[in-house]
Amino acid sequence: MRRIIPFLLICAVVLLADDKDAKRKSIEAKKKGVDSELAKGRAALADWCANKGLLQEAENEYTAALALVGSNDKWAKERDLLQLRRGGRGGGGRGAARAADPADRQEYDKRKKALLESAGKAYGELAKQAKDAGLDDLASALEAQAGGAGAPAANPAPKDPPDAPPKKGGKVAPPVYSPAQAWERVNFYRKLAGLDEVAMDDDLSKGAAAHASYLFVNHVPWGLGAHDEKEGDPGYTLEGKAAGQASDIEWGPPTEAVEELMSELFHRIPILRPSLGKIGVGQADGGHITVIDLTQGIVGQVDVERVIAYPVPDQTDVPTRFGSESPDPIPSDASRPAGYPVTLTQYDRSFKVTEATATLADGDGNPVDVHLSTPEKPAHEIYQLNTIAMIPAHPLKSGTKYTAHVTCKMGGVPFDKTWSFTTK
């Protein structure tokens, strides 16, 4: 009997482990089903957007759909051919030369919100099942995905939104955007980081505006190609070409554009450059294409003692999710969406940053899985500069304090920094 009892206990443990493993596989299979249905919905929404002239929204929806399922030749082709389908350079497809209607943008927001809320509920139910089964890691990932799926925007502005636009003729008038809004938001983040504010430069702004107009009239899609201009194209100018190569570019209104850029790795770096003295901002498509020249206004010398960490120490209301940038610093086989990047940059490149290590922990001290890149092993050899970056593998939890710890050598001198921030 004494020998039988331990044997029975071992059998019970094995059976429980097998049952837990079976539940994990079952929930993961259901998750793939939800992923697939959400991807189909986003691809359908992308097609609707393209027909309505919402080029960037269509691009974003196809990108989101592909991220959910990994690959789909049809969706990838549709995304790459958006320019032709909507009458871009050399094109003549359906929706040719059709400008986006503000009412269509509102309808898009409504459809997207309904789609994501539905998926968010499905992910939330799976998270509950995982939690009941004792699969805490899976539950946490699903809860993060549920929150991300149900959010109306990836990174809402930290401050309260402006008052609703006035009604005109019984309808809500479209919001009015201006380059000054992007300039103000850039200075908002520079002030957070303890940096000097930058001035708005008229000449740089003219170049940025010329490039924004070029992108609009030529239906240039989102991507690295948006930084160039081709001689002979409508709207080509030398000033616009220079601005395109010197700018962060975002398809979105000015304030939201800066929010998105700060949620990315490579596009955040020039915004927080200590030696930046002035910028130029241009817009097109009613303010839905934003070009911010962050390079041609560099003045003075870099303060080598200023190492910029972001989010800054003790910052609150930090967004939870990574944006979407090209080139993509996240491994192609990694899950999406990812979390808000944590960066530390030494802007004087004469100071080589070596032997870097970095960790991120939540409020309970649990380590957070991150995609780590360093100057010695960068996500991109050119755009990363002297930046140590942690991009959480999953969205960060809301209302949670996180602690980052970075060590390295800067110019051969040991460097060690620990700081904390709290998500919204």
XYZ file of C-alpha atoms in Angstrom:
424
model
C 0.000 0.000 0.000
C 2.834 2.431 0.861
C 4.275 1.873 -2.601
C 0.942 2.296 -4.335
C 0.150 5.738 -2.860
C 3.260 7.508 -4.279
C 2.597 5.804 -7.602
C -0.984 7.076 -7.615
C 0.214 10.578 -6.737
C 2.661 10.532 -9.626
C -0.076 9.380 -11.971
C -2.339 12.182 -10.764
C 0.372 14.795 -11.371
C 1.005 13.439 -14.872
C -2.710 13.446 -15.670
C -3.075 17.019 -14.430
C -0.091 18.111 -16.525
C -1.515 16.387 -19.585
C -4.902 18.021 -18.972
C -3.291 21.458 -18.629
C -1.320 20.932 -21.804
C -4.476 19.861 -23.631
C -6.309 22.970 -22.431
C -3.424 25.162 -23.590
C -3.508 23.614 -27.056
C -7.285 23.974 -27.198
C -7.205 27.676 -26.223
C -4.328 28.404 -28.587
C -6.275 26.760 -31.408
C -9.293 28.926 -30.598
C -7.037 31.991 -30.541
C -5.819 31.190 -34.046
C -9.445 31.036 -35.111
C -10.126 34.487 -33.648
C -6.921 35.799 -35.245
C -8.062 34.444 -38.600
C -11.548 35.960 -38.369
C -10.170 39.322 -37.245
C -7.660 39.256 -40.104
C -10.451 38.576 -42.617
C -12.447 41.450 -41.180
C -9.501 43.844 -41.382
C -8.720 42.781 -44.957
C -12.352 43.410 -45.924
C -12.173 46.796 -44.213
C -8.955 47.536 -46.137
C -10.739 46.878 -49.412
C -13.580 49.185 -48.369
C -11.080 51.909 -47.462
C -9.293 51.616 -50.796
C -12.574 52.039 -52.666
C -13.338 55.153 -50.613
C -9.955 56.753 -51.283
C -8.563 56.141 -47.766
C -5.124 55.021 -48.928
C -3.261 55.017 -45.634
C -6.122 53.421 -43.723
C -6.256 50.630 -46.323
C -2.483 50.156 -46.022
C -2.735 49.961 -42.237
C -5.585 47.438 -42.311
C -3.825 45.095 -44.730
C -0.654 45.341 -42.627
C -2.615 44.506 -39.466
C -4.321 41.565 -41.192
C -0.999 40.151 -42.392
C 0.517 40.545 -38.913
C -2.285 38.399 -37.457
C -1.875 35.475 -39.855
C 1.799 35.744 -40.761
C 1.343 35.725 -44.534
C -1.319 35.852 -47.216
C -0.253 36.309 -50.835
C -3.552 37.848 -51.894
C -3.620 40.468 -49.139
C 0.061 41.276 -49.613
C -0.513 41.803 -53.333
C -3.575 43.966 -52.705
C -1.562 46.095 -50.304
C 1.315 46.485 -52.756
C -1.072 47.369 -55.600
C -3.111 49.942 -53.672
C -1.515 52.707 -55.670
C -2.606 51.199 -58.985
C -6.073 50.238 -57.748
C -6.736 53.802 -56.627
C -5.355 55.604 -59.684
C -1.831 56.317 -58.475
C 1.207 56.844 -60.673
C 0.544 54.925 -63.874
C -2.725 53.606 -62.487
C -6.270 53.714 -63.683
C -8.061 51.323 -61.412
C -11.290 51.666 -59.503
C -11.569 54.696 -57.270
C -9.138 56.574 -59.511
C -8.295 60.096 -58.343
C -11.022 60.021 -55.722
C -10.352 62.211 -52.705
C -11.210 60.945 -49.251
C -14.484 62.249 -47.832
C -14.544 63.267 -44.120
C -17.769 61.281 -43.752
C -15.965 58.180 -45.041
C -13.252 58.656 -42.428
C -15.916 58.769 -39.719
C -17.543 55.629 -41.129
C -14.149 53.920 -41.192
C -13.579 54.745 -37.524
C -17.027 53.354 -36.697
C -16.464 50.106 -38.604
C -13.003 49.610 -37.192
C -14.180 50.191 -33.632
C -16.997 47.644 -33.995
C -14.642 45.078 -35.509
C -12.007 45.457 -32.794
C -14.527 45.498 -29.955
C -15.991 42.212 -31.204
C -12.553 40.627 -31.421
C -11.622 42.083 -28.035
C -14.557 40.284 -26.421
C -13.491 36.999 -28.015
C -9.901 37.391 -26.805
C -11.192 38.366 -23.360
C -13.271 35.179 -23.119
C -10.247 33.076 -24.079
C -8.181 34.939 -21.467
C -10.762 33.971 -18.824
C -10.601 30.326 -19.915
C -6.807 30.392 -19.728
C -6.884 31.955 -16.267
C -9.384 29.368 -15.017
C -7.072 26.657 -16.343
C -4.102 28.090 -14.444
C -2.356 29.187 -17.647
C -1.335 32.595 -16.347
C 1.192 33.369 -19.077
C -1.316 32.638 -21.818
C -4.021 34.548 -19.964
C -1.783 37.612 -19.670
C -0.974 37.570 -23.391
C -4.645 37.192 -24.302
C -5.683 39.982 -21.946
C -3.140 42.262 -23.601
C -4.454 41.292 -27.025
C -8.025 41.818 -25.880
C -7.176 45.326 -24.737
C -5.291 46.072 -27.947
C -8.046 44.696 -30.160
C -10.690 46.725 -28.422
C -8.803 50.024 -28.424
C -10.009 52.637 -30.913
C -6.437 53.830 -31.421
C -2.988 52.364 -30.785
C -1.651 55.304 -28.795
C -4.198 57.970 -27.819
C -2.806 61.343 -26.837
C -1.791 61.685 -23.185
C -3.745 64.904 -22.805
C -7.476 65.379 -23.104
C -8.714 65.700 -26.712
C -9.837 69.144 -27.933
C -13.477 70.111 -27.848
C -15.642 68.580 -30.554
C -15.678 70.625 -33.760
C -18.700 72.894 -34.210
C -21.704 71.725 -36.175
C -22.263 73.253 -39.567
C -25.459 72.775 -41.528
C -26.629 70.036 -39.177
C -23.395 68.047 -39.661
C -20.202 67.908 -37.615
C -17.585 69.969 -39.399
C -14.259 68.180 -40.013
C -11.481 69.125 -37.556
C -8.998 71.787 -38.590
C -5.357 70.716 -38.475
C -2.259 72.910 -38.622
C 1.521 72.316 -38.713
C 1.782 74.169 -35.392
C 0.041 71.240 -33.683
C 2.894 68.908 -34.620
C 5.470 71.489 -33.523
C 3.728 71.856 -30.145
C 3.643 68.079 -29.658
C 7.317 67.700 -30.497
C 8.130 70.310 -27.849
C 5.805 68.565 -25.382
C 7.951 65.427 -25.578
C 11.239 67.326 -25.594
C 10.176 69.131 -22.429
C 9.336 65.767 -20.832
C 12.867 64.608 -21.633
C 14.419 67.783 -20.166
C 15.459 69.128 -23.582
C 15.310 72.619 -25.027
C 12.297 73.435 -27.158
C 12.752 73.767 -30.907
C 11.659 76.678 -33.082
C 9.401 76.422 -36.123
C 11.406 77.435 -39.201
C 9.563 78.912 -42.202
C 12.058 77.737 -44.836
C 12.171 74.183 -43.486
C 8.385 74.178 -43.273
C 8.088 75.176 -46.941
C 10.205 72.182 -47.921
C 8.201 69.873 -45.657
C 4.946 71.193 -47.112
C 6.246 70.669 -50.655
C 7.107 67.061 -49.884
C 3.750 66.409 -48.202
C 2.031 67.749 -51.311
C 4.225 65.533 -53.511
C 3.203 62.444 -51.513
C -0.463 63.349 -51.856
C -0.643 64.184 -55.559
C 1.415 61.115 -56.500
C -0.470 58.717 -54.182
C 2.848 57.561 -52.687
C 2.220 54.642 -50.289
C 3.545 54.307 -46.761
C 7.114 52.983 -46.545
C 10.745 53.996 -47.023
C 9.947 55.153 -50.563
C 7.945 58.003 -49.063
C 11.211 59.764 -48.197
C 12.153 60.277 -51.855
C 10.949 62.304 -54.822
C 11.435 61.438 -58.489
C 12.341 64.211 -60.901
C 9.590 64.660 -63.452
C 6.782 63.603 -61.138
C 4.002 66.123 -60.430
C 5.023 68.408 -57.570
C 8.718 67.481 -57.631
C 11.009 70.114 -56.073
C 14.576 70.091 -54.806
C 13.386 71.535 -51.478
C 10.731 68.848 -51.148
C 13.208 66.086 -51.960
C 15.658 67.388 -49.326
C 12.868 67.620 -46.755
C 11.673 64.092 -47.491
C 15.129 62.682 -46.832
C 15.436 64.677 -43.594
C 11.992 64.006 -42.126
C 9.821 61.751 -40.054
C 6.681 61.123 -42.122
C 3.315 59.909 -40.903
C -0.079 59.440 -42.508
C -2.234 61.047 -39.864
C -3.199 64.402 -38.305
C -0.326 66.405 -36.748
C -0.757 65.603 -33.044
C -1.591 61.953 -33.641
C 1.343 61.725 -36.071
C 3.827 62.735 -33.379
C 2.203 60.288 -30.938
C 2.685 57.509 -33.474
C 6.297 58.473 -34.185
C 7.108 58.447 -30.464
C 5.660 54.925 -30.230
C 8.313 53.713 -32.678
C 12.049 53.100 -32.329
C 13.807 54.713 -35.278
C 11.418 57.672 -35.634
C 11.598 58.579 -31.935
C 15.375 59.083 -31.990
C 15.527 62.344 -34.031
C 12.665 63.936 -32.072
C 14.719 63.746 -28.868
C 18.057 64.852 -30.351
C 19.612 67.377 -27.903
C 21.264 69.446 -30.667
C 18.040 69.962 -32.622
C 17.289 73.697 -32.725
C 14.545 74.110 -35.303
C 12.156 71.989 -37.325
C 9.914 72.332 -40.327
C 6.396 70.907 -40.543
C 4.250 70.442 -43.624
C 0.945 68.732 -44.267
C -1.343 67.665 -47.093
C -4.641 65.847 -47.645
C -6.430 68.146 -45.219
C -3.811 67.495 -42.552
C -3.787 63.702 -42.890
C -0.225 63.565 -44.242
C 2.344 65.044 -41.855
C 6.008 65.675 -42.718
C 8.364 66.841 -39.945
C 11.907 67.871 -40.911
C 14.003 66.840 -37.904
C 17.460 66.859 -39.471
C 18.201 70.072 -41.352
C 17.649 72.132 -38.203
C 20.438 70.600 -36.111
C 22.463 73.384 -34.488
C 25.355 73.453 -32.065
C 27.129 70.528 -30.496
C 25.751 67.497 -28.713
C 26.105 67.593 -24.939
C 27.957 64.311 -24.434
C 26.840 64.154 -20.816
C 23.172 64.070 -21.846
C 22.009 60.489 -22.259
C 18.306 60.459 -23.133
C 16.120 57.732 -21.654
C 12.527 57.373 -22.804
C 9.963 56.930 -21.338
C 11.575 59.351 -18.905
C 12.044 58.504 -15.225
C 8.766 58.642 -13.257
C 6.703 59.370 -16.379
C 3.016 58.467 -16.133
C 0.316 57.837 -18.741
C 2.801 55.996 -20.931
C 1.136 54.227 -23.904
C 1.216 50.431 -23.980
C 1.761 49.518 -27.610
C 4.401 49.767 -30.316
C 3.405 51.637 -33.470
C 4.190 50.524 -37.014
C 7.336 51.672 -38.776
C 9.469 50.931 -41.790
C 12.026 49.462 -41.553
C 10.528 47.171 -38.940
C 12.780 46.653 -35.884
C 10.743 43.665 -34.685
C 11.765 40.156 -35.873
C 9.571 38.953 -38.735
C 8.562 35.789 -36.872
C 7.587 37.633 -33.667
C 3.983 37.946 -32.510
C 2.060 41.189 -32.884
C 1.146 43.631 -31.475
C 4.271 44.516 -29.496
C 4.744 46.836 -26.536
C 5.806 50.473 -26.229
C 9.569 50.773 -26.818
C 11.980 51.713 -24.047
C 15.091 53.484 -25.336
C 18.328 54.997 -24.071
C 20.434 57.034 -26.518
C 23.888 58.597 -26.429
C 23.711 61.027 -29.356
C 27.460 61.644 -29.667
C 28.518 58.736 -31.881
C 32.196 59.337 -31.090
C 31.306 57.666 -27.796
C 31.034 54.008 -28.739
C 28.379 52.153 -26.778
C 29.534 48.592 -26.075
C 28.752 45.581 -23.861
C 25.157 46.700 -23.416
C 22.644 44.771 -21.314
C 19.067 45.775 -20.593
C 16.112 44.373 -18.664
C 12.528 45.420 -18.055
C 10.408 44.265 -15.104
C 6.778 44.810 -14.141
C 5.484 46.093 -10.800
C 5.864 42.661 -9.192
C 9.454 42.342 -10.342
C 8.622 39.814 -13.046
C 10.866 40.065 -16.116
C 9.231 41.282 -19.325
C 10.116 39.493 -22.542
C 11.650 42.067 -24.902
C 13.248 42.369 -28.319
C 16.634 43.845 -27.373
C 18.789 45.717 -29.866
C 22.023 47.598 -29.190
C 24.589 49.639 -31.149
C 26.699 46.481 -31.419
C 23.692 44.375 -32.503
C 21.260 46.925 -33.956
C 17.855 46.332 -35.453
C 19.112 48.598 -38.256
C 22.729 49.646 -38.719
C 21.942 53.207 -39.828
C 18.762 54.336 -38.079
C 19.435 53.018 -34.574
C 22.488 55.227 -33.945
C 23.826 54.897 -30.367
C 20.550 53.558 -28.973
C 19.886 50.666 -26.630
C 16.304 49.603 -27.241
C 13.856 47.223 -25.593
C 10.609 46.547 -27.440
C 8.335 44.383 -25.262
C 7.211 41.239 -27.067
C 3.602 41.997 -26.062
C 1.689 45.197 -25.211
C 2.400 46.497 -21.725
C -0.278 46.194 -19.048
C -2.360 49.277 -18.323
C -1.890 51.120 -15.027
C 1.332 49.261 -14.276
C 4.690 50.500 -13.040
C 7.675 49.168 -14.990
C 11.369 49.372 -14.134
C 14.116 49.465 -16.750
C 17.778 48.712 -16.056
C 20.538 49.382 -18.592
C 24.271 48.821 -18.292
C 26.965 49.392 -20.895
C 30.254 51.111 -21.559
C 30.215 54.549 -23.195
C 33.583 55.374 -24.648
C 34.991 52.636 -22.459
C 33.520 54.125 -19.260
C 30.980 51.979 -17.329
C 27.412 53.284 -17.395
C 24.517 52.045 -15.248
C 20.983 53.439 -15.116
C 17.763 52.239 -13.471
C 14.468 54.093 -13.840
C 10.727 53.496 -13.674
C 7.593 54.682 -15.485
C 3.860 53.913 -15.298
C 1.505 53.068 -18.146
C -1.882 54.708 -18.705
